[in-house]
Amino acid sequence: MPRRTGGGGGGRRAPRPPPPPPPAQPPPPLAANAAALLSRAKERLYSPSEDREEWLRTVSRAYVEGVLLSDRCLERGIFQPQTVQALVAAQMAGEARSKVLGPLLTVELWHRLFVDGDPPPVGGAP
């Protein structure tokens, strides 16, 4: 008998396609009181911006004035001295200027540490 050649079912089958992925599962439901717990947790967390204005006017007043109103800061040439003096005066008079004074303090202290080569302050002294 002659041998068969060709594609007449010689034993190889086409690979099977992979099975379809399982259906997506919905996320588990939240606990009934999760929203209330989250709300209470947010109320108890301290936000530094809440007291920053008062803190700059009271506890840190001498520090802020000592750094930003010093001859060294005002003569550095980075900030306009009249503007810095006006911002500090406005803050101390009760206006909210901490969002501007904070970056000014950061820049001045950075210059003192990295440009002027001053040692880091100990105990918060300017």
PDB file of C-alpha atoms in Angstrom:
ATOM      1  CA  MET A   1       0.000   0.000   0.000  1.00  0.00           C
ATOM      2  CA  PRO A   2       1.249   3.451  -0.819  1.00  0.00           C
ATOM      3  CA  ARG A   3       1.993   5.867   1.960  1.00  0.00           C
ATOM      4  CA  ARG A   4      -0.103   8.945   2.375  1.00  0.00           C
ATOM      5  CA  THR A   5       1.539  12.312   2.274  1.00  0.00           C
ATOM      6  CA  GLY A   6       0.061  15.734   2.587  1.00  0.00           C
ATOM      7  CA  GLY A   7      -2.445  17.267   4.937  1.00  0.00           C
ATOM      8  CA  GLY A   8      -4.866  14.509   5.450  1.00  0.00           C
ATOM      9  CA  GLY A   9      -4.909  14.544   9.224  1.00  0.00           C
ATOM     10  CA  GLY A  10      -1.335  13.545   9.893  1.00  0.00           C
ATOM     11  CA  GLY A  11      -1.711  13.866  13.662  1.00  0.00           C
ATOM     12  CA  ARG A  12      -0.966  17.555  14.301  1.00  0.00           C
ATOM     13  CA  ARG A  13      -3.784  19.696  15.495  1.00  0.00           C
ATOM     14  CA  ALA A  14      -4.008  23.474  15.562  1.00  0.00           C
ATOM     15  CA  PRO A  15      -3.309  24.939  19.019  1.00  0.00           C
ATOM     16  CA  ARG A  16      -6.336  25.569  21.116  1.00  0.00           C
ATOM     17  CA  PRO A  17      -7.209  29.227  21.763  1.00  0.00           C
ATOM     18  CA  PRO A  18      -6.720  30.338  25.367  1.00  0.00           C
ATOM     19  CA  PRO A  19      -9.825  30.332  27.539  1.00  0.00           C
ATOM     20  CA  PRO A  20     -11.628  33.663  27.889  1.00  0.00           C
ATOM     21  CA  PRO A  21     -10.712  35.724  30.962  1.00  0.00           C
ATOM     22  CA  PRO A  22     -13.015  35.424  33.949  1.00  0.00           C
ATOM     23  CA  PRO A  23     -15.664  38.131  34.253  1.00  0.00           C
ATOM     24  CA  ALA A  24     -14.591  41.246  36.169  1.00  0.00           C
ATOM     25  CA  GLN A  25     -15.482  41.188  39.829  1.00  0.00           C
ATOM     26  CA  PRO A  26     -17.065  44.318  41.324  1.00  0.00           C
ATOM     27  CA  PRO A  27     -15.093  45.851  44.203  1.00  0.00           C
ATOM     28  CA  PRO A  28     -16.174  44.693  47.629  1.00  0.00           C
ATOM     29  CA  PRO A  29     -18.770  46.970  49.236  1.00  0.00           C
ATOM     30  CA  LEU A  30     -17.557  49.462  51.846  1.00  0.00           C
ATOM     31  CA  ALA A  31     -18.437  48.944  55.433  1.00  0.00           C
ATOM     32  CA  ALA A  32     -21.586  50.744  56.423  1.00  0.00           C
ATOM     33  CA  ASN A  33     -19.758  53.178  58.701  1.00  0.00           C
ATOM     34  CA  ALA A  34     -16.605  53.690  56.573  1.00  0.00           C
ATOM     35  CA  ALA A  35     -17.694  57.139  55.386  1.00  0.00           C
ATOM     36  CA  ALA A  36     -18.390  58.270  58.939  1.00  0.00           C
ATOM     37  CA  LEU A  37     -15.026  56.937  60.157  1.00  0.00           C
ATOM     38  CA  LEU A  38     -13.194  58.673  57.336  1.00  0.00           C
ATOM     39  CA  SER A  39     -14.971  61.940  58.044  1.00  0.00           C
ATOM     40  CA  ARG A  40     -14.042  61.779  61.739  1.00  0.00           C
ATOM     41  CA  ALA A  41     -10.436  60.969  60.904  1.00  0.00           C
ATOM     42  CA  LYS A  42     -10.175  63.987  58.615  1.00  0.00           C
ATOM     43  CA  GLU A  43     -11.569  66.241  61.348  1.00  0.00           C
ATOM     44  CA  ARG A  44      -8.929  65.059  63.815  1.00  0.00           C
ATOM     45  CA  LEU A  45      -5.956  65.434  61.497  1.00  0.00           C
ATOM     46  CA  TYR A  46      -3.953  68.581  62.074  1.00  0.00           C
ATOM     47  CA  SER A  47      -3.541  70.881  59.148  1.00  0.00           C
ATOM     48  CA  PRO A  48      -0.553  73.207  59.565  1.00  0.00           C
ATOM     49  CA  SER A  49      -2.217  75.932  57.516  1.00  0.00           C
ATOM     50  CA  GLU A  50      -4.943  76.300  60.135  1.00  0.00           C
ATOM     51  CA  ASP A  51      -2.632  77.894  62.684  1.00  0.00           C
ATOM     52  CA  ARG A  52       0.233  79.101  60.488  1.00  0.00           C
ATOM     53  CA  GLU A  53      -0.913  82.710  60.388  1.00  0.00           C
ATOM     54  CA  GLU A  54      -1.206  82.954  64.166  1.00  0.00           C
ATOM     55  CA  TRP A  55       2.040  81.013  64.682  1.00  0.00           C
ATOM     56  CA  LEU A  56       3.985  83.473  62.517  1.00  0.00           C
ATOM     57  CA  ARG A  57       2.488  86.390  64.459  1.00  0.00           C
ATOM     58  CA  THR A  58       3.187  85.022  67.920  1.00  0.00           C
ATOM     59  CA  VAL A  59       5.610  82.171  68.546  1.00  0.00           C
ATOM     60  CA  SER A  60       7.764  82.790  65.461  1.00  0.00           C
ATOM     61  CA  ARG A  61       7.422  86.551  65.233  1.00  0.00           C
ATOM     62  CA  ALA A  62      10.950  87.324  66.442  1.00  0.00           C
ATOM     63  CA  TYR A  63      12.387  84.660  64.144  1.00  0.00           C
ATOM     64  CA  VAL A  64      10.508  85.884  61.049  1.00  0.00           C
ATOM     65  CA  GLU A  65      11.448  89.496  61.705  1.00  0.00           C
ATOM     66  CA  GLY A  66      15.021  88.558  62.593  1.00  0.00           C
ATOM     67  CA  VAL A  67      15.548  86.722  59.313  1.00  0.00           C
ATOM     68  CA  LEU A  68      13.478  88.665  56.795  1.00  0.00           C
ATOM     69  CA  LEU A  69      14.088  92.163  58.153  1.00  0.00           C
ATOM     70  CA  SER A  70      17.823  91.686  58.715  1.00  0.00           C
ATOM     71  CA  ASP A  71      20.233  93.865  56.753  1.00  0.00           C
ATOM     72  CA  ARG A  72      21.703  90.685  55.371  1.00  0.00           C
ATOM     73  CA  CYS A  73      18.405  89.595  53.780  1.00  0.00           C
ATOM     74  CA  LEU A  74      17.336  93.036  52.629  1.00  0.00           C
ATOM     75  CA  GLU A  75      20.742  93.816  51.079  1.00  0.00           C
ATOM     76  CA  ARG A  76      21.149  90.425  49.398  1.00  0.00           C
ATOM     77  CA  GLY A  77      19.457  91.766  46.258  1.00  0.00           C
ATOM     78  CA  ILE A  78      17.013  88.906  45.780  1.00  0.00           C
ATOM     79  CA  PHE A  79      13.911  90.580  47.201  1.00  0.00           C
ATOM     80  CA  GLN A  80      12.704  94.154  47.077  1.00  0.00           C
ATOM     81  CA  PRO A  81      13.282  95.411  50.637  1.00  0.00           C
ATOM     82  CA  GLN A  82      10.143  97.593  50.731  1.00  0.00           C
ATOM     83  CA  THR A  83       7.996  94.643  49.627  1.00  0.00           C
ATOM     84  CA  VAL A  84       9.459  92.322  52.267  1.00  0.00           C
ATOM     85  CA  GLN A  85       8.986  94.944  54.971  1.00  0.00           C
ATOM     86  CA  ALA A  86       5.398  95.540  53.872  1.00  0.00           C
ATOM     87  CA  LEU A  87       4.608  91.795  53.814  1.00  0.00           C
ATOM     88  CA  VAL A  88       6.042  91.254  57.297  1.00  0.00           C
ATOM     89  CA  ALA A  89       4.185  94.302  58.640  1.00  0.00           C
ATOM     90  CA  ALA A  90       0.915  93.096  57.073  1.00  0.00           C
ATOM     91  CA  GLN A  91       1.349  89.635  58.613  1.00  0.00           C
ATOM     92  CA  MET A  92       2.047  91.075  62.051  1.00  0.00           C
ATOM     93  CA  ALA A  93      -0.978  93.379  61.709  1.00  0.00           C
ATOM     94  CA  GLY A  94      -3.298  90.394  61.242  1.00  0.00           C
ATOM     95  CA  GLU A  95      -3.376  89.845  57.483  1.00  0.00           C
ATOM     96  CA  ALA A  96      -2.734  86.385  56.046  1.00  0.00           C
ATOM     97  CA  ARG A  97       0.661  86.491  54.348  1.00  0.00           C
ATOM     98  CA  SER A  98       2.138  83.136  55.385  1.00  0.00           C
ATOM     99  CA  LYS A  99       1.878  81.684  51.871  1.00  0.00           C
ATOM    100  CA  VAL A 100       4.329  84.357  50.721  1.00  0.00           C
ATOM    101  CA  LEU A 101       6.472  84.671  53.840  1.00  0.00           C
ATOM    102  CA  GLY A 102       7.102  80.921  54.035  1.00  0.00           C
ATOM    103  CA  PRO A 103       8.865  80.751  50.652  1.00  0.00           C
ATOM    104  CA  LEU A 104      10.764  83.996  51.395  1.00  0.00           C
ATOM    105  CA  LEU A 105      12.067  82.478  54.635  1.00  0.00           C
ATOM    106  CA  THR A 106      13.016  79.297  52.799  1.00  0.00           C
ATOM    107  CA  VAL A 107      14.995  81.130  50.121  1.00  0.00           C
ATOM    108  CA  GLU A 108      16.821  83.319  52.627  1.00  0.00           C
ATOM    109  CA  LEU A 109      17.686  80.422  54.925  1.00  0.00           C
ATOM    110  CA  TRP A 110      18.812  78.338  51.932  1.00  0.00           C
ATOM    111  CA  HIS A 111      21.162  81.137  50.890  1.00  0.00           C
ATOM    112  CA  ARG A 112      22.551  81.440  54.397  1.00  0.00           C
ATOM    113  CA  LEU A 113      23.248  77.723  54.562  1.00  0.00           C
ATOM    114  CA  PHE A 114      24.441  76.901  51.030  1.00  0.00           C
ATOM    115  CA  VAL A 115      25.706  80.183  49.589  1.00  0.00           C
ATOM    116  CA  ASP A 116      27.021  81.975  52.668  1.00  0.00           C
ATOM    117  CA  GLY A 117      28.182  78.736  54.300  1.00  0.00           C
ATOM    118  CA  ASP A 118      26.609  79.429  57.691  1.00  0.00           C
ATOM    119  CA  PRO A 119      26.191  76.469  60.008  1.00  0.00           C
ATOM    120  CA  PRO A 120      22.574  75.350  60.491  1.00  0.00           C
ATOM    121  CA  PRO A 121      20.828  77.322  63.248  1.00  0.00           C
ATOM    122  CA  VAL A 122      20.541  75.611  66.617  1.00  0.00           C
ATOM    123  CA  GLY A 123      17.418  76.155  68.666  1.00  0.00           C
ATOM    124  CA  GLY A 124      15.717  78.282  66.001  1.00  0.00           C
ATOM    125  CA  ALA A 125      17.975  81.312  66.321  1.00  0.00           C
ATOM    126  CA  PRO A 126      18.292  83.259  63.027  1.00  0.00           C
TER     127      PRO A 126
END
